[in-house]
mmCIF file of C-alpha atoms in Angstrom:
data_model
loop_
_atom_site.group_PDB
_atom_site.id
_atom_site.type_symbol
_atom_site.label_atom_id
_atom_site.label_comp_id
_atom_site.label_asym_id
_atom_site.label_seq_id
_atom_site.Cartn_x
_atom_site.Cartn_y
_atom_site.Cartn_z
ATOM 1 C CA MET C 1 39.626 -31.637 -8.299
ATOM 2 C CA PRO C 2 36.798 -29.446 -9.689
ATOM 3 C CA GLU C 3 36.745 -28.838 -13.427
ATOM 4 C CA LEU C 4 37.903 -25.385 -14.485
ATOM 5 C CA VAL C 5 35.557 -23.474 -16.771
ATOM 6 C CA GLU C 6 37.069 -21.356 -19.512
ATOM 7 C CA THR C 7 35.979 -17.757 -18.886
ATOM 8 C CA HIS C 8 38.072 -15.966 -21.509
ATOM 9 C CA VAL C 9 36.032 -14.867 -24.517
ATOM 10 C CA PRO C 10 37.985 -14.235 -27.717
ATOM 11 C CA ALA C 11 37.322 -10.994 -29.530
ATOM 12 C CA HIS C 12 34.346 -11.318 -31.920
ATOM 13 C CA HIS C 13 33.979 -15.078 -31.499
ATOM 14 C CA HIS C 14 30.935 -16.583 -33.224
ATOM 15 C CA ALA C 15 29.842 -19.803 -31.520
ATOM 16 C CA SER C 16 27.993 -22.629 -33.273
ATOM 17 C CA ASP C 17 25.839 -23.299 -30.215
ATOM 18 C CA CYS C 18 24.295 -20.714 -27.914
ATOM 19 C CA PRO C 19 26.382 -20.527 -24.702
ATOM 20 C CA ASN C 20 23.286 -19.497 -22.781
ATOM 21 C CA CYS C 21 20.714 -22.177 -23.673
ATOM 22 C CA GLY C 22 22.642 -24.582 -25.928
ATOM 23 C CA ALA C 23 20.437 -24.161 -29.008
ATOM 24 C CA VAL C 24 22.051 -24.412 -32.452
ATOM 25 C CA LEU C 25 22.697 -20.934 -33.847
ATOM 26 C CA SER C 26 21.425 -20.210 -37.343
ATOM 27 C CA GLY C 27 21.812 -16.439 -37.377
ATOM 28 C CA LYS C 28 23.095 -13.465 -35.444
ATOM 29 C CA PHE C 29 20.718 -14.151 -32.563
ATOM 30 C CA CYS C 30 19.655 -17.324 -30.789
ATOM 31 C CA HIS C 31 16.143 -18.403 -31.740
ATOM 32 C CA GLY C 32 15.682 -19.950 -28.288
ATOM 33 C CA CYS C 33 16.604 -17.153 -25.876
ATOM 34 C CA GLY C 34 17.420 -14.170 -28.092
ATOM 35 C CA GLN C 35 21.032 -13.777 -26.982
ATOM 36 C CA PRO C 36 23.453 -12.478 -29.661
ATOM 37 C CA GLY C 37 25.513 -15.207 -31.283
ATOM 38 C CA GLU C 38 28.602 -13.056 -31.751
ATOM 39 C CA LEU C 39 30.534 -12.937 -28.466
ATOM 40 C CA HIS C 40 33.250 -10.480 -27.518
ATOM 41 C CA PRO C 41 34.513 -8.881 -24.305
ATOM 42 C CA PRO C 42 32.079 -6.099 -23.326
ATOM 43 C CA SER C 43 33.332 -2.534 -23.443
ATOM 44 C CA ALA C 44 32.439 0.353 -21.143
ATOM 45 C CA GLY C 45 30.533 1.978 -23.988
ATOM 46 C CA GLU C 46 28.372 -1.109 -24.440
ATOM 47 C CA PHE C 47 27.567 -1.203 -20.728
ATOM 48 C CA LEU C 48 26.514 2.451 -20.902
ATOM 49 C CA HIS C 49 24.491 1.897 -24.076
ATOM 50 C CA GLU C 50 22.707 -1.098 -22.555
ATOM 51 C CA PHE C 51 21.845 0.835 -19.394
ATOM 52 C CA ILE C 52 20.567 3.898 -21.265
ATOM 53 C CA GLY C 53 18.580 1.777 -23.708
ATOM 54 C CA HIS C 54 16.952 -0.202 -20.913
ATOM 55 C CA TYR C 55 16.214 2.949 -18.888
ATOM 56 C CA VAL C 56 14.693 4.828 -21.824
ATOM 57 C CA ALA C 57 12.561 1.837 -22.815
ATOM 58 C CA LEU C 58 11.352 1.348 -19.250
ATOM 59 C CA GLU C 59 10.716 5.059 -18.747
ATOM 60 C CA SER C 60 8.705 5.360 -21.953
ATOM 61 C CA LYS C 61 6.611 2.329 -20.993
ATOM 62 C CA LEU C 62 6.133 3.730 -17.505
ATOM 63 C CA TRP C 63 4.876 7.144 -18.590
ATOM 64 C CA ARG C 64 2.736 5.620 -21.338
ATOM 65 C CA THR C 65 1.159 3.294 -18.782
ATOM 66 C CA LEU C 66 0.586 5.954 -16.126
ATOM 67 C CA ARG C 67 -0.801 8.461 -18.614
ATOM 68 C CA LEU C 68 -3.396 6.000 -19.846
ATOM 69 C CA LEU C 69 -4.131 4.712 -16.343
ATOM 70 C CA VAL C 70 -4.761 8.167 -14.881
ATOM 71 C CA LEU C 71 -6.337 10.136 -17.711
ATOM 72 C CA LYS C 72 -8.498 7.509 -19.437
ATOM 73 C CA PRO C 73 -10.378 5.261 -16.995
ATOM 74 C CA GLY C 74 -10.521 1.691 -18.251
ATOM 75 C CA ALA C 75 -8.456 2.379 -21.387
ATOM 76 C CA LEU C 76 -5.419 0.468 -20.122
ATOM 77 C CA THR C 77 -7.574 -2.609 -19.536
ATOM 78 C CA ARG C 78 -9.055 -2.344 -23.020
ATOM 79 C CA GLU C 79 -5.592 -2.013 -24.553
ATOM 80 C CA TYR C 80 -4.480 -5.189 -22.800
ATOM 81 C CA LEU C 81 -7.582 -7.104 -23.880
ATOM 82 C CA ALA C 82 -7.077 -5.872 -27.452
ATOM 83 C CA GLY C 83 -3.623 -7.470 -27.502
ATOM 84 C CA ARG C 84 -1.549 -4.269 -27.266
ATOM 85 C CA ARG C 85 0.511 -5.300 -24.243
ATOM 86 C CA VAL C 86 4.257 -4.963 -24.881
ATOM 87 C CA ARG C 87 4.088 -1.163 -25.003
ATOM 88 C CA TYR C 88 2.755 -1.060 -21.411
ATOM 89 C CA ILE C 89 3.990 -2.342 -18.058
ATOM 90 C CA GLU C 90 2.450 -5.625 -16.922
ATOM 91 C CA PRO C 91 -0.744 -5.204 -14.823
ATOM 92 C CA LEU C 92 0.531 -7.140 -11.821
ATOM 93 C CA ARG C 93 3.784 -5.181 -11.771
ATOM 94 C CA VAL C 94 1.876 -1.887 -11.939
ATOM 95 C CA TYR C 95 -0.342 -2.906 -9.031
ATOM 96 C CA LEU C 96 2.483 -4.210 -6.841
ATOM 97 C CA THR C 97 4.690 -1.181 -7.470
ATOM 98 C CA LEU C 98 2.002 1.402 -6.719
ATOM 99 C CA SER C 99 0.710 -0.492 -3.675
ATOM 100 C CA LEU C 100 4.208 -0.763 -2.196
ATOM 101 C CA ILE C 101 4.775 2.953 -2.811
ATOM 102 C CA PHE C 102 1.517 3.787 -1.037
ATOM 103 C CA PHE C 103 2.209 1.655 2.031
ATOM 104 C CA ALA C 104 5.784 2.960 2.221
ATOM 105 C CA LEU C 105 4.541 6.558 2.099
ATOM 106 C CA PHE C 106 1.770 5.799 4.581
ATOM 107 C CA LYS C 107 4.260 4.323 7.012
ATOM 108 C CA PHE C 108 6.798 7.093 6.450
ATOM 109 C CA MET C 109 4.261 9.875 6.977
ATOM 110 C CA GLY C 110 3.098 8.309 10.236
ATOM 111 C CA GLU C 111 6.619 7.730 11.530
ATOM 112 C CA ASP C 112 7.644 11.210 10.420
ATOM 113 C CA HIS C 113 4.998 12.770 12.595
ATOM 114 C CA GLU C 114 6.269 10.819 15.554
ATOM 115 C CA ILE C 115 9.894 11.660 14.809
ATOM 116 C CA ALA C 116 8.980 15.318 14.528
ATOM 117 C CA GLY C 117 7.597 15.032 18.023
ATOM 118 C CA ILE C 118 4.208 16.541 17.296
ATOM 119 C CA LYS C 119 2.311 14.022 19.373
ATOM 120 C CA PHE C 120 4.886 14.170 22.146
ATOM 121 C CA HIS C 121 4.863 17.950 22.413
ATOM 122 C CA SER C 122 1.089 18.205 22.253
ATOM 123 C CA VAL C 123 0.766 15.796 25.183
ATOM 124 C CA ASP C 124 3.357 17.718 27.178
ATOM 125 C CA VAL C 125 1.653 21.047 26.541
ATOM 126 C CA VAL C 126 -1.725 19.685 27.602
ATOM 127 C CA LYS C 127 -0.201 18.201 30.754
ATOM 128 C CA ILE C 128 1.610 21.430 31.690
ATOM 129 C CA ASP C 129 -1.446 23.578 31.007
ATOM 130 C CA SER C 130 -3.646 21.235 33.016
ATOM 131 C CA ASP C 131 -1.288 21.372 36.001
ATOM 132 C CA LYS C 132 -1.183 25.161 35.915
ATOM 133 C CA GLU C 133 -4.948 25.397 35.613
ATOM 134 C CA ALA C 134 -5.463 22.961 38.477
ATOM 135 C CA ARG C 135 -3.167 24.935 40.771
ATOM 136 C CA SER C 136 -4.620 28.319 39.818
ATOM 137 C CA SER C 137 -8.252 27.227 40.228
ATOM 138 C CA ALA C 138 -7.774 25.285 43.465
ATOM 139 C CA LYS C 139 -8.356 28.448 45.464
ATOM 140 C CA ASP C 140 -11.784 28.950 43.837
ATOM 141 C CA VAL C 141 -13.134 25.531 44.818
ATOM 142 C CA PRO C 142 -16.089 25.825 47.241
ATOM 143 C CA ALA C 143 -15.670 24.478 50.763
ATOM 144 C CA ARG C 144 -18.341 21.781 50.269
ATOM 145 C CA LEU C 145 -16.598 20.541 47.121
ATOM 146 C CA ARG C 146 -13.265 20.489 48.925
ATOM 147 C CA GLU C 147 -14.782 18.215 51.574
ATOM 148 C CA ASP C 148 -16.023 15.850 48.851
ATOM 149 C CA MET C 149 -12.557 15.837 47.332
ATOM 150 C CA ARG C 150 -11.019 14.961 50.709
ATOM 151 C CA ALA C 151 -13.494 12.078 51.063
ATOM 152 C CA GLU C 152 -12.585 10.847 47.580
ATOM 153 C CA LEU C 153 -8.911 11.081 48.466
ATOM 154 C CA ALA C 154 -9.532 9.025 51.601
ATOM 155 C CA ARG C 155 -11.234 6.359 49.510
ATOM 156 C CA ASP C 156 -8.199 6.375 47.209
ATOM 157 C CA GLN C 157 -5.993 5.782 50.229
ATOM 158 C CA ASP C 158 -8.179 2.833 51.224
ATOM 159 C CA LEU C 159 -7.897 1.489 47.674
ATOM 160 C CA LYS C 160 -4.118 1.837 47.845
ATOM 161 C CA ALA C 161 -4.101 -0.111 51.098
ATOM 162 C CA LEU C 162 -6.208 -2.817 49.423
ATOM 163 C CA HIS C 163 -3.687 -3.017 46.593
ATOM 164 C CA ASP C 164 -0.891 -3.302 49.121
ATOM 165 C CA ARG C 165 -2.623 -6.272 50.743
ATOM 166 C CA HIS C 166 -3.406 -7.826 47.319
ATOM 167 C CA PRO C 167 -0.627 -6.853 44.919
ATOM 168 C CA GLY C 168 -2.128 -8.962 42.144
ATOM 169 C CA LEU C 169 -4.933 -6.440 41.665
ATOM 170 C CA SER C 170 -2.594 -3.556 40.939
ATOM 171 C CA GLY C 171 -0.455 -5.763 38.715
ATOM 172 C CA LEU C 172 -3.493 -6.521 36.568
ATOM 173 C CA GLY C 173 -3.999 -2.870 35.727
ATOM 174 C CA ASP C 174 -0.332 -2.418 34.959
ATOM 175 C CA LYS C 175 -0.408 -5.381 32.593
ATOM 176 C CA LEU C 176 -3.442 -4.017 30.755
ATOM 177 C CA ASP C 177 -1.832 -0.596 30.417
ATOM 178 C CA ALA C 178 1.404 -2.085 29.139
ATOM 179 C CA ARG C 179 -0.427 -4.298 26.639
ATOM 180 C CA PHE C 180 -1.623 -1.332 24.602
ATOM 181 C CA SER C 181 1.092 1.242 25.168
ATOM 182 C CA GLY C 182 4.812 1.759 24.837
ATOM 183 C CA SER C 183 6.770 -0.764 22.842
ATOM 184 C CA ASP C 184 3.702 -2.938 22.202
ATOM 185 C CA GLU C 185 2.145 -0.058 20.282
ATOM 186 C CA HIS C 186 5.184 0.076 18.009
ATOM 187 C CA LYS C 187 5.074 -3.704 17.586
ATOM 188 C CA LEU C 188 1.412 -3.453 16.618
ATOM 189 C CA LYS C 189 2.203 -0.810 14.001
ATOM 190 C CA ALA C 190 5.129 -2.801 12.636
ATOM 191 C CA ALA C 191 3.028 -5.954 12.375
ATOM 192 C CA PHE C 192 0.199 -4.031 10.714
ATOM 193 C CA PHE C 193 2.456 -2.613 7.998
ATOM 194 C CA ALA C 194 4.001 -6.048 7.525
ATOM 195 C CA TYR C 195 0.672 -7.829 6.974
ATOM 196 C CA ALA C 196 -1.532 -5.130 5.426
ATOM 197 C CA PRO C 197 -0.075 -5.119 1.866
ATOM 198 C CA TYR C 198 -0.463 -8.898 1.569
ATOM 199 C CA ALA C 199 -3.936 -8.860 3.083
ATOM 200 C CA VAL C 200 -5.184 -6.158 0.719
ATOM 201 C CA PHE C 201 -3.560 -7.927 -2.235
ATOM 202 C CA ALA C 202 -5.512 -11.045 -1.268
ATOM 203 C CA LEU C 203 -8.685 -9.020 -1.855
ATOM 204 C CA MET C 204 -8.000 -8.670 -5.587
ATOM 205 C CA PRO C 205 -9.485 -12.092 -6.456
ATOM 206 C CA VAL C 206 -12.462 -11.207 -4.245
ATOM 207 C CA PHE C 207 -12.885 -7.873 -6.042
ATOM 208 C CA ALA C 208 -12.810 -9.743 -9.353
ATOM 209 C CA LEU C 209 -15.381 -12.208 -8.021
ATOM 210 C CA TYR C 210 -17.730 -9.327 -7.178
ATOM 211 C CA LEU C 211 -17.341 -8.046 -10.743
ATOM 212 C CA ASN C 212 -18.025 -11.517 -12.088
ATOM 213 C CA LEU C 213 -21.274 -11.686 -10.120
ATOM 214 C CA LEU C 214 -22.332 -8.177 -11.135
ATOM 215 C CA TYR C 215 -21.710 -8.904 -14.825
ATOM 216 C CA LEU C 216 -22.987 -12.472 -15.042
ATOM 217 C CA GLY C 217 -24.658 -11.895 -18.396
ATOM 218 C CA ALA C 218 -21.650 -10.181 -19.977
ATOM 219 C CA ARG C 219 -19.899 -13.479 -20.823
ATOM 220 C CA ARG C 220 -16.602 -12.230 -19.478
ATOM 221 C CA ARG C 221 -13.896 -14.534 -18.212
ATOM 222 C CA TYR C 222 -12.762 -14.292 -14.621
ATOM 223 C CA GLY C 223 -9.276 -13.263 -15.783
ATOM 224 C CA GLU C 224 -10.733 -10.160 -17.438
ATOM 225 C CA HIS C 225 -12.346 -9.126 -14.159
ATOM 226 C CA LEU C 226 -9.062 -9.733 -12.340
ATOM 227 C CA LEU C 227 -7.237 -7.582 -14.886
ATOM 228 C CA PHE C 228 -9.728 -4.763 -14.342
ATOM 229 C CA ALA C 229 -9.392 -5.152 -10.568
ATOM 230 C CA LEU C 230 -5.597 -4.787 -10.747
ATOM 231 C CA HIS C 231 -5.769 -1.657 -12.896
ATOM 232 C CA ALA C 232 -8.557 -0.024 -10.870
ATOM 233 C CA ASN C 233 -6.879 -0.629 -7.530
ATOM 234 C CA ALA C 234 -3.487 0.415 -8.914
ATOM 235 C CA PHE C 235 -5.044 3.765 -9.820
ATOM 236 C CA ALA C 236 -6.524 4.032 -6.325
ATOM 237 C CA TYR C 237 -3.104 3.459 -4.753
ATOM 238 C CA LEU C 238 -1.579 6.073 -7.049
ATOM 239 C CA MET C 239 -4.174 8.696 -6.115
ATOM 240 C CA LEU C 240 -3.916 7.896 -2.405
ATOM 241 C CA SER C 241 -0.133 8.241 -2.600
ATOM 242 C CA VAL C 242 -0.445 11.643 -4.257
ATOM 243 C CA LEU C 243 -3.031 12.710 -1.671
ATOM 244 C CA LEU C 244 -0.550 11.894 1.089
ATOM 245 C CA LEU C 245 1.959 14.247 -0.531
ATOM 246 C CA VAL C 246 -0.421 17.140 -1.237
ATOM 247 C CA PRO C 247 0.555 20.129 0.950
ATOM 248 C CA SER C 248 -2.023 21.325 3.448
ATOM 249 C CA PHE C 249 -1.965 24.863 2.016
ATOM 250 C CA VAL C 250 -3.475 23.682 -1.309
ATOM 251 C CA PRO C 251 -6.646 21.918 -0.138
ATOM 252 C CA TRP C 252 -8.346 22.472 -3.512
ATOM 253 C CA LEU C 253 -5.860 20.097 -5.148
ATOM 254 C CA GLY C 254 -6.656 17.370 -2.648
ATOM 255 C CA THR C 255 -10.374 17.927 -3.260
ATOM 256 C CA LEU C 256 -9.952 17.580 -7.023
ATOM 257 C CA LEU C 257 -7.908 14.391 -6.659
ATOM 258 C CA ALA C 258 -10.448 12.907 -4.238
ATOM 259 C CA MET C 259 -13.288 13.694 -6.659
ATOM 260 C CA TRP C 260 -11.399 12.074 -9.548
ATOM 261 C CA LEU C 261 -10.767 9.039 -7.359
ATOM 262 C CA ALA C 262 -14.496 8.777 -6.614
ATOM 263 C CA PHE C 263 -15.682 9.153 -10.224
ATOM 264 C CA TYR C 264 -12.914 7.065 -11.791
ATOM 265 C CA LEU C 265 -14.283 3.587 -11.125
ATOM 266 C CA PRO C 266 -17.775 3.987 -12.667
ATOM 267 C CA LEU C 267 -16.217 5.637 -15.736
ATOM 268 C CA ALA C 268 -13.754 2.751 -16.066
ATOM 269 C CA MET C 269 -16.524 0.183 -15.621
ATOM 270 C CA ARG C 270 -18.607 1.748 -18.371
ATOM 271 C CA ARG C 271 -15.657 1.935 -20.774
ATOM 272 C CA VAL C 272 -14.671 -1.702 -20.231
ATOM 273 C CA TYR C 273 -18.032 -3.405 -19.686
ATOM 274 C CA GLY C 274 -20.438 -1.045 -21.419
ATOM 275 C CA GLY C 275 -24.041 -0.604 -20.284
ATOM 276 C CA THR C 276 -26.192 2.375 -19.431
ATOM 277 C CA ARG C 277 -25.197 5.029 -16.918
ATOM 278 C CA LEU C 278 -27.919 3.942 -14.498
ATOM 279 C CA ALA C 279 -26.939 0.267 -14.632
ATOM 280 C CA THR C 280 -23.255 1.134 -14.251
ATOM 281 C CA PHE C 281 -23.975 3.365 -11.262
ATOM 282 C CA ALA C 282 -26.050 0.632 -9.591
ATOM 283 C CA ARG C 283 -23.288 -1.936 -10.111
ATOM 284 C CA TRP C 284 -20.674 0.541 -8.880
ATOM 285 C CA PHE C 285 -22.689 1.218 -5.708
ATOM 286 C CA VAL C 286 -23.038 -2.496 -4.921
ATOM 287 C CA LEU C 287 -19.372 -3.123 -5.762
ATOM 288 C CA MET C 288 -18.193 -0.353 -3.436
ATOM 289 C CA ALA C 289 -20.409 -1.570 -0.597
ATOM 290 C CA LEU C 290 -19.080 -5.113 -0.917
ATOM 291 C CA HIS C 291 -15.470 -4.013 -1.345
ATOM 292 C CA LEU C 292 -15.515 -1.609 1.614
ATOM 293 C CA ALA C 293 -17.025 -4.311 3.808
ATOM 294 C CA SER C 294 -14.248 -6.674 2.709
ATOM 295 C CA VAL C 295 -11.563 -4.055 3.370
ATOM 296 C CA LEU C 296 -12.918 -3.385 6.861
ATOM 297 C CA ALA C 297 -12.985 -7.113 7.588
ATOM 298 C CA VAL C 298 -9.383 -7.449 6.413
ATOM 299 C CA ILE C 299 -8.258 -4.469 8.517
ATOM 300 C CA VAL C 300 -9.881 -5.963 11.615
ATOM 301 C CA ALA C 301 -8.257 -9.320 10.855
ATOM 302 C CA VAL C 302 -4.846 -7.692 10.352
ATOM 303 C CA PHE C 303 -5.096 -5.867 13.674
ATOM 304 C CA TYR C 304 -6.189 -9.083 15.366
ATOM 305 C CA VAL C 305 -3.212 -10.979 13.955
ATOM 306 C CA ALA C 306 -0.861 -8.086 14.685
ATOM 307 C CA ALA C 307 -2.052 -7.881 18.293
ATOM 308 C CA GLY C 308 -1.128 -11.516 18.756
ATOM 309 C CA HIS C 309 2.526 -10.848 17.944
#
C-alpha cells in the first residue's frame, strides 16, 4: 500500500528544515532555494499579490530591455558585459521570443492572404478576362494564322493519340504537376516554417564566429561575440516583425524602420568593439556579406529538406 503524504499545512507553521530542498533553516528564508520558512495555507489575496508582483517585475524588465535594445545600439550588450544583468531579460530568452514572434507573424500574414482569397480571386479574374478576350478577338485572326492554328491543333490531336497509346507519358506530366502544386505546396510551407526557426538559430554560433575572425586582435572571448550576435539578431527580428505590421498607407514609417535596421548593426559594433568609423564599416560590410551568404545557404537547405517531406 503506497505511503500517504501529509498535505495539510497548519496555519503559520515554521519548519526546522526546508520542505522544498531539505536544507536546515536558520532564518525566515531558506539559504539554499530562497523559499520562505514560515508556511501557511495560501489566501486568494496572496495569489493575486504574487501574480501582480511577478507581472510588474517582468513588464518592467521587458520594457527596460526593449528600450535599450531599440534606442541604443550595443548598449544592452555592454550592460551585460559590465555585470548589470538582473535588471534585463536574459539574451537567449530575448532572441528566442522575438524570433518566434517574427516567424509566427510571417506565417500568419502569408496564411491570411490566402484565407482572404486574394490569390484565388486574382487567378479567377485573369482566367475570366483571358477567356473573354480570346472569344472577342477570335474573329480578328487572319485566315493564314487560323490555318496555322488548325495545324497546331491537329498536332495536339496526334500527341493525344500518342498519350493514349503510351499512358505512362501523360502520367509523368501529371506527377510533376502534382509534386509542386495543391496539397504538396501546403506541406512545403508547413515544413519550411517548422524548420526555418531552428535553422536560423543554428546560424548564431556562425555569426559569432565571423565576429571572432573580424576582431582577432580585440582579445574578446567567443562568448562575448555570441552575446552580441543574440542581441543584434533579436533587434533584427523585432524590426522585421514591426515592418510586417506597418500599414501600406504609411510607407514613410516602413522606410524609417528599414533605414534604422540597416544602420543599427555598425553603430552597435562600434559601441561594443570600438574602432574607427572606416574600420567598423569595412568589418560590417564583410560581416553582412558572409551572413547573407549563410542565410541563403540555410534557406536553400531548408527548402531542400522540406521538399523531401
